[in-house]
GROMACS .gro file of C-alpha atoms in nm:
model
  142
    1MET     CA    1   3.643   7.059  -5.226
    2ASN     CA    2   3.433   7.127  -4.915
    3HIS     CA    3   3.461   6.854  -4.627
    4LEU     CA    4   3.223   7.051  -4.392
    5ASN     CA    5   2.913   6.981  -4.568
    6ASN     CA    6   2.749   6.724  -4.364
    7LEU     CA    7   2.925   6.849  -4.015
    8GLN     CA    8   2.671   6.967  -3.761
    9VAL     CA    9   2.742   7.158  -3.455
   10GLY     CA   10   2.671   6.935  -3.166
   11GLU     CA   11   2.807   6.629  -3.291
   12SER     CA   12   3.051   6.462  -3.031
   13VAL     CA   13   3.260   6.164  -2.924
   14SER     CA   14   3.379   6.051  -2.594
   15PHE     CA   15   3.668   5.860  -2.435
   16SER     CA   16   3.739   5.705  -2.080
   17LYS     CA   17   4.030   5.585  -1.917
   18THR     CA   18   4.143   5.514  -1.574
   19VAL     CA   19   4.436   5.755  -1.500
   20SER     CA   20   4.700   5.485  -1.396
   21GLU     CA   21   5.043   5.520  -1.187
   22SER     CA   22   5.213   5.385  -1.502
   23ASP     CA   23   5.054   5.661  -1.733
   24VAL     CA   24   5.205   5.944  -1.521
   25TYR     CA   25   5.556   5.778  -1.472
   26MET     CA   26   5.592   5.715  -1.857
   27PHE     CA   27   5.479   6.081  -1.941
   28ALA     CA   28   5.702   6.211  -1.670
   29GLY     CA   29   5.999   6.006  -1.830
   30ILE     CA   30   5.896   6.116  -2.206
   31THR     CA   31   5.852   6.475  -2.119
   32GLY     CA   32   6.116   6.498  -1.823
   33ASP     CA   33   5.845   6.693  -1.616
   34LEU     CA   34   5.929   6.503  -1.295
   35GLY     CA   35   5.774   6.765  -1.089
   36GLU     CA   36   5.689   6.658  -0.720
   37ASN     CA   37   5.329   6.719  -0.783
   38HIS     CA   38   5.331   6.436  -0.996
   39VAL     CA   39   5.593   6.183  -0.882
   40ASN     CA   40   5.642   6.246  -0.505
   41GLU     CA   41   5.366   6.108  -0.266
   42GLU     CA   42   5.531   6.211   0.049
   43TYR     CA   43   5.576   6.577  -0.090
   44MET     CA   44   5.228   6.577  -0.184
   45LYS     CA   45   5.077   6.425   0.121
   46LYS     CA   46   5.203   6.758   0.302
   47THR     CA   47   4.971   6.972   0.058
   48PRO     CA   48   4.592   7.053   0.040
   49TYR     CA   49   4.600   6.763  -0.248
   50LYS     CA   50   4.725   6.509  -0.012
   51LYS     CA   51   4.824   6.296  -0.336
   52ARG     CA   52   4.968   6.315  -0.680
   53ILE     CA   53   4.813   6.487  -0.969
   54ALA     CA   54   4.827   6.358  -1.301
   55HIS     CA   55   4.995   6.654  -1.551
   56GLY     CA   56   4.785   6.867  -1.729
   57ALA     CA   57   4.958   6.818  -2.027
   58LEU     CA   58   4.871   6.436  -2.035
   59LEU     CA   59   4.510   6.558  -1.984
   60VAL     CA   60   4.572   6.714  -2.299
   61GLY     CA   61   4.707   6.395  -2.448
   62TYR     CA   62   4.397   6.230  -2.371
   63ALA     CA   63   4.173   6.512  -2.491
   64SER     CA   64   4.369   6.439  -2.823
   65THR     CA   65   4.238   6.113  -2.860
   66THR     CA   66   3.887   6.261  -2.880
   67SER     CA   67   3.972   6.469  -3.167
   68THR     CA   68   4.146   6.152  -3.345
   69LEU     CA   69   3.838   5.950  -3.268
   70PHE     CA   70   3.639   6.224  -3.434
   71ILE     CA   71   3.830   6.243  -3.738
   72GLN     CA   72   3.797   5.874  -3.767
   73LYS     CA   73   3.426   5.866  -3.684
   74ARG     CA   74   3.380   6.104  -3.978
   75SER     CA   75   3.653   5.974  -4.230
   76ILE     CA   76   3.727   6.340  -4.286
   77PRO     CA   77   4.089   6.406  -4.340
   78ALA     CA   78   4.199   6.675  -4.090
   79VAL     CA   79   4.470   6.787  -3.834
   80SER     CA   80   4.493   6.957  -3.535
   81TYR     CA   81   4.523   7.351  -3.555
   82GLY     CA   82   4.573   7.368  -3.192
   83TYR     CA   83   4.404   7.472  -2.861
   84ASP     CA   84   4.261   7.730  -2.691
   85SER     CA   85   4.142   7.842  -2.337
   86ILE     CA   86   4.272   7.523  -2.145
   87ARG     CA   87   4.179   7.534  -1.791
   88PHE     CA   88   4.275   7.281  -1.557
   89ILE     CA   89   3.991   7.314  -1.281
   90LYS     CA   90   4.022   7.036  -1.066
   91PRO     CA   91   4.302   6.800  -1.007
   92VAL     CA   92   4.299   6.455  -1.148
   93PHE     CA   93   4.492   6.201  -0.953
   94ILE     CA   94   4.632   5.863  -1.016
   95GLY     CA   95   4.348   5.589  -0.995
   96ASP     CA   96   4.081   5.868  -1.113
   97THR     CA   97   3.840   5.759  -1.404
   98ILE     CA   98   3.803   6.044  -1.649
   99TYR     CA   99   3.555   6.103  -1.930
  100ILE     CA  100   3.647   6.307  -2.190
  101ILE     CA  101   3.366   6.462  -2.445
  102TYR     CA  102   3.459   6.637  -2.751
  103THR     CA  103   3.154   6.841  -2.888
  104ILE     CA  104   3.159   7.015  -3.211
  105ASP     CA  105   3.077   7.384  -3.111
  106LYS     CA  106   3.137   7.608  -3.440
  107ILE     CA  107   3.211   7.517  -3.816
  108CYS     CA  108   3.370   7.758  -4.063
  109ASN     CA  109   3.347   7.672  -4.414
  110ASP     CA  110   3.565   7.966  -4.569
  111THR     CA  111   3.876   7.835  -4.364
  112GLN     CA  112   3.784   7.472  -4.319
  113LYS     CA  113   3.800   7.434  -3.946
  114SER     CA  114   3.582   7.359  -3.672
  115TRP     CA  115   3.622   7.429  -3.318
  116ALA     CA  116   3.507   7.180  -3.056
  117LYS     CA  117   3.448   7.211  -2.663
  118ILE     CA  118   3.632   6.943  -2.459
  119GLU     CA  119   3.522   6.871  -2.129
  120ILE     CA  120   3.707   6.645  -1.877
  121LYS     CA  121   3.520   6.499  -1.596
  122ASN     CA  122   3.609   6.261  -1.302
  123GLN     CA  123   3.441   5.943  -1.178
  124ASP     CA  124   3.217   6.164  -0.985
  125ASP     CA  125   3.108   6.376  -1.240
  126GLU     CA  126   3.326   6.679  -1.152
  127LEU     CA  127   3.450   6.889  -1.392
  128CYS     CA  128   3.844   6.876  -1.416
  129ALA     CA  129   3.948   7.077  -1.734
  130VAL     CA  130   3.790   7.219  -2.048
  131ALA     CA  131   3.953   7.343  -2.368
  132ILE     CA  132   3.873   7.447  -2.720
  133HIS     CA  133   4.015   7.256  -3.000
  134ILE     CA  134   4.053   7.373  -3.362
  135LEU     CA  135   4.064   7.107  -3.637
  136LYS     CA  136   4.161   7.219  -3.982
  137TYR     CA  137   4.029   6.997  -4.258
  138ILE     CA  138   4.253   6.907  -4.553
  139ALA     CA  139   4.201   6.784  -4.926
  140LYS     CA  140   4.313   6.443  -4.973
  141GLU     CA  141   4.575   6.399  -5.288
  142ASP     CA  142   4.472   6.191  -5.558
   0.00000   0.00000   0.00000
């Protein structure tokens, strides 16, 4: 069964969220990544950034939300096939509001996959992170 017949390049979904201190601390606790960049305000005051930075992997988690929203919007069974070319261009700080835009960029009917560009911007419309996400479409069992 070809799930991609109605899928179109350029389709997109978005998600926004203010990155809270509890987001960063819960993520640090879950992953064990208690790096000073994320949890030590005094340490970060002595750096060019001046304040704590959200984990890059937390941003990838927020990006995952957009792929889920896309799957739900299209009602097509799919699983994440992975991320390529993830880049953290600008720091995201605690208290920043981020906007994640997930846009289908390529579709391959033969492999039943789509590739999407992900852009994460902050409240000042500055590009903070980018990635390519691959969805693998799967057949439902009857």
